[in-house]
Amino acid sequence: MRAKCRLRRYQGVRPMLRVISLLAAVTLSASTMAASVEGVWKTETNDEGGYLEITVSPCSENASLTCGLITQAVRSDGPNPDYEHIGKLMIEDMQRDDERRFSGGTIWDPEADKVYKSKMQLDGNELEVEGCIAFFCDGQTWTRVE
């Protein structure tokens, strides 16, 4: 009789361990997916209703760094295939500081044709991008497209 009691006590442990393992795997895979900065990002809309799409991926010369290429320009009335900066790097050489933060690279402002030190912070499907001069920073919140 005593052996049966012991057996019953542990019968519920195995299914519970399976559930815990499954939840842990789902949580880890979701956090890994959420932490990926790679993809296509939409900049904030300008005063004329246009925006850029930036494809963020490992830099071609150093895959441990992150770069962002202007892949599309959109006006208020639709795509602008004649935009002169398509194919140019907007973000260069960003280093991953932790799961969500990047720094050490630069960002190019095509409207002003100036390059600034940059940092980025990933928050789900939003990317906070800042350009800085000394301690003064200004930025945008980009939205994930893909």
mmCIF file with all atom_site columns, C-alpha atoms in Angstrom:
data_model
loop_
_atom_site.group_PDB
_atom_site.id
_atom_site.type_symbol
_atom_site.label_atom_id
_atom_site.label_alt_id
_atom_site.label_comp_id
_atom_site.label_asym_id
_atom_site.label_entity_id
_atom_site.label_seq_id
_atom_site.pdbx_PDB_ins_code
_atom_site.Cartn_x
_atom_site.Cartn_y
_atom_site.Cartn_z
_atom_site.occupancy
_atom_site.B_iso_or_equiv
_atom_site.pdbx_formal_charge
_atom_site.auth_seq_id
_atom_site.auth_comp_id
_atom_site.auth_asym_id
_atom_site.auth_atom_id
_atom_site.pdbx_PDB_model_num
ATOM 1   C CA . MET A 1 1   ? 0.000  0.000  0.000   1.00 0.00 ? 1   MET A CA 1
ATOM 2   C CA . ARG A 1 2   ? 2.822  2.368  0.855   1.00 0.00 ? 2   ARG A CA 1
ATOM 3   C CA . ALA A 1 3   ? 4.449  1.841  -2.558  1.00 0.00 ? 3   ALA A CA 1
ATOM 4   C CA . LYS A 1 4   ? 1.208  2.791  -4.320  1.00 0.00 ? 4   LYS A CA 1
ATOM 5   C CA . CYS A 1 5   ? 1.010  6.096  -2.413  1.00 0.00 ? 5   CYS A CA 1
ATOM 6   C CA . ARG A 1 6   ? 4.559  6.973  -3.383  1.00 0.00 ? 6   ARG A CA 1
ATOM 7   C CA . LEU A 1 7   ? 3.848  6.113  -7.013  1.00 0.00 ? 7   LEU A CA 1
ATOM 8   C CA . ARG A 1 8   ? 0.714  8.260  -7.108  1.00 0.00 ? 8   ARG A CA 1
ATOM 9   C CA . ARG A 1 9   ? 2.562  11.229 -5.650  1.00 0.00 ? 9   ARG A CA 1
ATOM 10  C CA . TYR A 1 10  ? 5.075  11.260 -8.535  1.00 0.00 ? 10  TYR A CA 1
ATOM 11  C CA . GLN A 1 11  ? 2.663  10.438 -11.366 1.00 0.00 ? 11  GLN A CA 1
ATOM 12  C CA . GLY A 1 12  ? 1.720  14.111 -11.838 1.00 0.00 ? 12  GLY A CA 1
ATOM 13  C CA . VAL A 1 13  ? 5.324  15.323 -11.865 1.00 0.00 ? 13  VAL A CA 1
ATOM 14  C CA . ARG A 1 14  ? 6.258  14.102 -15.337 1.00 0.00 ? 14  ARG A CA 1
ATOM 15  C CA . PRO A 1 15  ? 3.385  15.827 -17.207 1.00 0.00 ? 15  PRO A CA 1
ATOM 16  C CA . MET A 1 16  ? 4.038  18.984 -15.192 1.00 0.00 ? 16  MET A CA 1
ATOM 17  C CA . LEU A 1 17  ? 7.733  18.904 -16.182 1.00 0.00 ? 17  LEU A CA 1
ATOM 18  C CA . ARG A 1 18  ? 6.716  18.556 -19.825 1.00 0.00 ? 18  ARG A CA 1
ATOM 19  C CA . VAL A 1 19  ? 4.463  21.613 -19.552 1.00 0.00 ? 19  VAL A CA 1
ATOM 20  C CA . ILE A 1 20  ? 7.213  23.637 -17.845 1.00 0.00 ? 20  ILE A CA 1
ATOM 21  C CA . SER A 1 21  ? 9.738  22.585 -20.508 1.00 0.00 ? 21  SER A CA 1
ATOM 22  C CA . LEU A 1 22  ? 7.343  23.529 -23.296 1.00 0.00 ? 22  LEU A CA 1
ATOM 23  C CA . LEU A 1 23  ? 6.618  26.932 -21.738 1.00 0.00 ? 23  LEU A CA 1
ATOM 24  C CA . ALA A 1 24  ? 10.341 27.598 -21.305 1.00 0.00 ? 24  ALA A CA 1
ATOM 25  C CA . ALA A 1 25  ? 11.029 26.700 -24.948 1.00 0.00 ? 25  ALA A CA 1
ATOM 26  C CA . VAL A 1 26  ? 8.225  28.949 -26.212 1.00 0.00 ? 26  VAL A CA 1
ATOM 27  C CA . THR A 1 27  ? 9.372  31.828 -24.007 1.00 0.00 ? 27  THR A CA 1
ATOM 28  C CA . LEU A 1 28  ? 12.994 31.494 -25.120 1.00 0.00 ? 28  LEU A CA 1
ATOM 29  C CA . SER A 1 29  ? 12.102 31.312 -28.808 1.00 0.00 ? 29  SER A CA 1
ATOM 30  C CA . ALA A 1 30  ? 9.779  34.329 -28.512 1.00 0.00 ? 30  ALA A CA 1
ATOM 31  C CA . SER A 1 31  ? 12.428 36.407 -26.774 1.00 0.00 ? 31  SER A CA 1
ATOM 32  C CA . THR A 1 32  ? 15.007 35.412 -29.387 1.00 0.00 ? 32  THR A CA 1
ATOM 33  C CA . MET A 1 33  ? 12.683 36.426 -32.212 1.00 0.00 ? 33  MET A CA 1
ATOM 34  C CA . ALA A 1 34  ? 11.779 39.700 -30.502 1.00 0.00 ? 34  ALA A CA 1
ATOM 35  C CA . ALA A 1 35  ? 15.456 40.543 -30.053 1.00 0.00 ? 35  ALA A CA 1
ATOM 36  C CA . SER A 1 36  ? 16.266 40.404 -33.769 1.00 0.00 ? 36  SER A CA 1
ATOM 37  C CA . VAL A 1 37  ? 16.925 43.843 -35.216 1.00 0.00 ? 37  VAL A CA 1
ATOM 38  C CA . GLU A 1 38  ? 17.295 42.410 -38.715 1.00 0.00 ? 38  GLU A CA 1
ATOM 39  C CA . GLY A 1 39  ? 14.511 43.228 -41.134 1.00 0.00 ? 39  GLY A CA 1
ATOM 40  C CA . VAL A 1 40  ? 12.868 46.146 -42.915 1.00 0.00 ? 40  VAL A CA 1
ATOM 41  C CA . TRP A 1 41  ? 12.091 49.271 -40.897 1.00 0.00 ? 41  TRP A CA 1
ATOM 42  C CA . LYS A 1 42  ? 9.948  52.294 -41.787 1.00 0.00 ? 42  LYS A CA 1
ATOM 43  C CA . THR A 1 43  ? 11.291 55.689 -40.704 1.00 0.00 ? 43  THR A CA 1
ATOM 44  C CA . GLU A 1 44  ? 8.999  58.332 -39.271 1.00 0.00 ? 44  GLU A CA 1
ATOM 45  C CA . THR A 1 45  ? 6.921  60.166 -41.865 1.00 0.00 ? 45  THR A CA 1
ATOM 46  C CA . ASN A 1 46  ? 8.297  63.566 -42.902 1.00 0.00 ? 46  ASN A CA 1
ATOM 47  C CA . ASP A 1 47  ? 6.298  66.804 -43.300 1.00 0.00 ? 47  ASP A CA 1
ATOM 48  C CA . GLU A 1 48  ? 5.375  65.896 -46.884 1.00 0.00 ? 48  GLU A CA 1
ATOM 49  C CA . GLY A 1 49  ? 4.043  62.464 -45.894 1.00 0.00 ? 49  GLY A CA 1
ATOM 50  C CA . GLY A 1 50  ? 7.025  60.511 -47.185 1.00 0.00 ? 50  GLY A CA 1
ATOM 51  C CA . TYR A 1 51  ? 9.269  57.998 -45.462 1.00 0.00 ? 51  TYR A CA 1
ATOM 52  C CA . LEU A 1 52  ? 12.140 55.623 -46.119 1.00 0.00 ? 52  LEU A CA 1
ATOM 53  C CA . GLU A 1 53  ? 12.363 51.874 -45.702 1.00 0.00 ? 53  GLU A CA 1
ATOM 54  C CA . ILE A 1 54  ? 15.679 50.714 -44.270 1.00 0.00 ? 54  ILE A CA 1
ATOM 55  C CA . THR A 1 55  ? 16.833 47.099 -44.474 1.00 0.00 ? 55  THR A CA 1
ATOM 56  C CA . VAL A 1 56  ? 18.841 46.317 -41.344 1.00 0.00 ? 56  VAL A CA 1
ATOM 57  C CA . SER A 1 57  ? 21.233 43.362 -41.503 1.00 0.00 ? 57  SER A CA 1
ATOM 58  C CA . PRO A 1 58  ? 24.806 42.353 -40.659 1.00 0.00 ? 58  PRO A CA 1
ATOM 59  C CA . CYS A 1 59  ? 27.361 44.636 -42.337 1.00 0.00 ? 59  CYS A CA 1
ATOM 60  C CA . SER A 1 60  ? 28.871 43.133 -45.487 1.00 0.00 ? 60  SER A CA 1
ATOM 61  C CA . GLU A 1 61  ? 32.458 43.803 -44.382 1.00 0.00 ? 61  GLU A CA 1
ATOM 62  C CA . ASN A 1 62  ? 32.011 42.671 -40.765 1.00 0.00 ? 62  ASN A CA 1
ATOM 63  C CA . ALA A 1 63  ? 29.009 40.451 -39.979 1.00 0.00 ? 63  ALA A CA 1
ATOM 64  C CA . SER A 1 64  ? 29.398 41.050 -36.225 1.00 0.00 ? 64  SER A CA 1
ATOM 65  C CA . LEU A 1 65  ? 28.295 44.668 -36.813 1.00 0.00 ? 65  LEU A CA 1
ATOM 66  C CA . THR A 1 66  ? 24.876 45.921 -37.935 1.00 0.00 ? 66  THR A CA 1
ATOM 67  C CA . CYS A 1 67  ? 24.200 48.167 -40.933 1.00 0.00 ? 67  CYS A CA 1
ATOM 68  C CA . GLY A 1 68  ? 21.088 49.667 -42.524 1.00 0.00 ? 68  GLY A CA 1
ATOM 69  C CA . LEU A 1 69  ? 20.585 50.193 -46.248 1.00 0.00 ? 69  LEU A CA 1
ATOM 70  C CA . ILE A 1 70  ? 18.001 52.529 -47.807 1.00 0.00 ? 70  ILE A CA 1
ATOM 71  C CA . THR A 1 71  ? 15.927 50.128 -49.906 1.00 0.00 ? 71  THR A CA 1
ATOM 72  C CA . GLN A 1 72  ? 12.832 52.176 -50.691 1.00 0.00 ? 72  GLN A CA 1
ATOM 73  C CA . ALA A 1 73  ? 11.570 55.744 -50.603 1.00 0.00 ? 73  ALA A CA 1
ATOM 74  C CA . VAL A 1 74  ? 7.849  56.399 -50.383 1.00 0.00 ? 74  VAL A CA 1
ATOM 75  C CA . ARG A 1 75  ? 6.120  59.729 -51.048 1.00 0.00 ? 75  ARG A CA 1
ATOM 76  C CA . SER A 1 76  ? 2.627  60.560 -49.889 1.00 0.00 ? 76  SER A CA 1
ATOM 77  C CA . ASP A 1 77  ? 1.357  59.385 -53.297 1.00 0.00 ? 77  ASP A CA 1
ATOM 78  C CA . GLY A 1 78  ? 3.353  56.140 -53.411 1.00 0.00 ? 78  GLY A CA 1
ATOM 79  C CA . PRO A 1 79  ? 6.833  54.705 -54.033 1.00 0.00 ? 79  PRO A CA 1
ATOM 80  C CA . ASN A 1 80  ? 9.561  56.988 -55.365 1.00 0.00 ? 80  ASN A CA 1
ATOM 81  C CA . PRO A 1 81  ? 11.828 54.778 -57.502 1.00 0.00 ? 81  PRO A CA 1
ATOM 82  C CA . ASP A 1 82  ? 13.877 57.828 -58.572 1.00 0.00 ? 82  ASP A CA 1
ATOM 83  C CA . TYR A 1 83  ? 15.040 58.679 -55.032 1.00 0.00 ? 83  TYR A CA 1
ATOM 84  C CA . GLU A 1 84  ? 18.773 59.335 -55.389 1.00 0.00 ? 84  GLU A CA 1
ATOM 85  C CA . HIS A 1 85  ? 19.822 57.633 -52.146 1.00 0.00 ? 85  HIS A CA 1
ATOM 86  C CA . ILE A 1 86  ? 18.338 54.153 -52.678 1.00 0.00 ? 86  ILE A CA 1
ATOM 87  C CA . GLY A 1 87  ? 21.101 51.615 -52.115 1.00 0.00 ? 87  GLY A CA 1
ATOM 88  C CA . LYS A 1 88  ? 23.130 53.849 -49.791 1.00 0.00 ? 88  LYS A CA 1
ATOM 89  C CA . LEU A 1 89  ? 23.995 52.958 -46.212 1.00 0.00 ? 89  LEU A CA 1
ATOM 90  C CA . MET A 1 90  ? 22.134 54.989 -43.613 1.00 0.00 ? 90  MET A CA 1
ATOM 91  C CA . ILE A 1 91  ? 23.359 53.031 -40.567 1.00 0.00 ? 91  ILE A CA 1
ATOM 92  C CA . GLU A 1 92  ? 26.943 51.789 -40.340 1.00 0.00 ? 92  GLU A CA 1
ATOM 93  C CA . ASP A 1 93  ? 28.938 49.640 -37.943 1.00 0.00 ? 93  ASP A CA 1
ATOM 94  C CA . MET A 1 94  ? 26.532 49.421 -35.001 1.00 0.00 ? 94  MET A CA 1
ATOM 95  C CA . GLN A 1 95  ? 27.768 47.118 -32.236 1.00 0.00 ? 95  GLN A CA 1
ATOM 96  C CA . ARG A 1 96  ? 25.328 45.090 -30.168 1.00 0.00 ? 96  ARG A CA 1
ATOM 97  C CA . ASP A 1 97  ? 25.727 46.111 -26.515 1.00 0.00 ? 97  ASP A CA 1
ATOM 98  C CA . ASP A 1 98  ? 23.124 43.710 -25.175 1.00 0.00 ? 98  ASP A CA 1
ATOM 99  C CA . GLU A 1 99  ? 19.921 42.044 -26.318 1.00 0.00 ? 99  GLU A CA 1
ATOM 100 C CA . ARG A 1 100 ? 18.194 45.357 -27.149 1.00 0.00 ? 100 ARG A CA 1
ATOM 101 C CA . ARG A 1 101 ? 20.850 48.073 -27.411 1.00 0.00 ? 101 ARG A CA 1
ATOM 102 C CA . PHE A 1 102 ? 23.326 49.030 -30.130 1.00 0.00 ? 102 PHE A CA 1
ATOM 103 C CA . SER A 1 103 ? 25.978 51.760 -30.209 1.00 0.00 ? 103 SER A CA 1
ATOM 104 C CA . GLY A 1 104 ? 29.366 52.693 -31.603 1.00 0.00 ? 104 GLY A CA 1
ATOM 105 C CA . GLY A 1 105 ? 28.189 53.202 -35.166 1.00 0.00 ? 105 GLY A CA 1
ATOM 106 C CA . THR A 1 106 ? 27.013 56.106 -37.255 1.00 0.00 ? 106 THR A CA 1
ATOM 107 C CA . ILE A 1 107 ? 23.830 57.258 -38.945 1.00 0.00 ? 107 ILE A CA 1
ATOM 108 C CA . TRP A 1 108 ? 23.673 59.357 -42.085 1.00 0.00 ? 108 TRP A CA 1
ATOM 109 C CA . ASP A 1 109 ? 20.963 62.005 -42.465 1.00 0.00 ? 109 ASP A CA 1
ATOM 110 C CA . PRO A 1 110 ? 20.349 62.158 -46.230 1.00 0.00 ? 110 PRO A CA 1
ATOM 111 C CA . GLU A 1 111 ? 18.373 65.439 -46.004 1.00 0.00 ? 111 GLU A CA 1
ATOM 112 C CA . ALA A 1 112 ? 21.231 67.292 -44.265 1.00 0.00 ? 112 ALA A CA 1
ATOM 113 C CA . ASP A 1 113 ? 23.969 65.079 -45.781 1.00 0.00 ? 113 ASP A CA 1
ATOM 114 C CA . LYS A 1 114 ? 25.570 64.751 -42.332 1.00 0.00 ? 114 LYS A CA 1
ATOM 115 C CA . VAL A 1 115 ? 26.862 61.744 -40.402 1.00 0.00 ? 115 VAL A CA 1
ATOM 116 C CA . TYR A 1 116 ? 26.302 61.442 -36.641 1.00 0.00 ? 116 TYR A CA 1
ATOM 117 C CA . LYS A 1 117 ? 27.394 59.033 -33.940 1.00 0.00 ? 117 LYS A CA 1
ATOM 118 C CA . SER A 1 118 ? 24.452 56.762 -33.351 1.00 0.00 ? 118 SER A CA 1
ATOM 119 C CA . LYS A 1 119 ? 22.768 54.424 -30.929 1.00 0.00 ? 119 LYS A CA 1
ATOM 120 C CA . MET A 1 120 ? 19.679 52.262 -31.258 1.00 0.00 ? 120 MET A CA 1
ATOM 121 C CA . GLN A 1 121 ? 17.345 50.470 -28.905 1.00 0.00 ? 121 GLN A CA 1
ATOM 122 C CA . LEU A 1 122 ? 15.003 47.675 -29.953 1.00 0.00 ? 122 LEU A CA 1
ATOM 123 C CA . ASP A 1 123 ? 11.586 47.467 -28.318 1.00 0.00 ? 123 ASP A CA 1
ATOM 124 C CA . GLY A 1 124 ? 9.542  44.734 -29.985 1.00 0.00 ? 124 GLY A CA 1
ATOM 125 C CA . ASN A 1 125 ? 8.472  46.078 -33.371 1.00 0.00 ? 125 ASN A CA 1
ATOM 126 C CA . GLU A 1 126 ? 9.861  49.544 -32.715 1.00 0.00 ? 126 GLU A CA 1
ATOM 127 C CA . LEU A 1 127 ? 13.438 50.707 -33.094 1.00 0.00 ? 127 LEU A CA 1
ATOM 128 C CA . GLU A 1 128 ? 14.545 53.892 -31.343 1.00 0.00 ? 128 GLU A CA 1
ATOM 129 C CA . VAL A 1 129 ? 17.295 55.384 -33.525 1.00 0.00 ? 129 VAL A CA 1
ATOM 130 C CA . GLU A 1 130 ? 19.335 58.382 -32.375 1.00 0.00 ? 130 GLU A CA 1
ATOM 131 C CA . GLY A 1 131 ? 22.020 60.538 -33.913 1.00 0.00 ? 131 GLY A CA 1
ATOM 132 C CA . CYS A 1 132 ? 24.250 62.396 -31.465 1.00 0.00 ? 132 CYS A CA 1
ATOM 133 C CA . ILE A 1 133 ? 26.641 65.327 -31.374 1.00 0.00 ? 133 ILE A CA 1
ATOM 134 C CA . ALA A 1 134 ? 28.579 65.216 -28.089 1.00 0.00 ? 134 ALA A CA 1
ATOM 135 C CA . PHE A 1 135 ? 25.873 64.660 -25.434 1.00 0.00 ? 135 PHE A CA 1
ATOM 136 C CA . PHE A 1 136 ? 22.980 66.030 -27.480 1.00 0.00 ? 136 PHE A CA 1
ATOM 137 C CA . CYS A 1 137 ? 20.918 63.406 -29.282 1.00 0.00 ? 137 CYS A CA 1
ATOM 138 C CA . ASP A 1 138 ? 17.871 63.546 -31.506 1.00 0.00 ? 138 ASP A CA 1
ATOM 139 C CA . GLY A 1 139 ? 16.060 60.573 -32.878 1.00 0.00 ? 139 GLY A CA 1
ATOM 140 C CA . GLN A 1 140 ? 13.150 58.784 -34.423 1.00 0.00 ? 140 GLN A CA 1
ATOM 141 C CA . THR A 1 141 ? 11.077 55.729 -33.686 1.00 0.00 ? 141 THR A CA 1
ATOM 142 C CA . TRP A 1 142 ? 11.079 53.359 -36.632 1.00 0.00 ? 142 TRP A CA 1
ATOM 143 C CA . THR A 1 143 ? 8.426  50.677 -37.121 1.00 0.00 ? 143 THR A CA 1
ATOM 144 C CA . ARG A 1 144 ? 9.113  47.132 -38.303 1.00 0.00 ? 144 ARG A CA 1
ATOM 145 C CA . VAL A 1 145 ? 7.701  46.387 -41.768 1.00 0.00 ? 145 VAL A CA 1
ATOM 146 C CA . GLU A 1 146 ? 9.117  42.847 -42.164 1.00 0.00 ? 146 GLU A CA 1
#
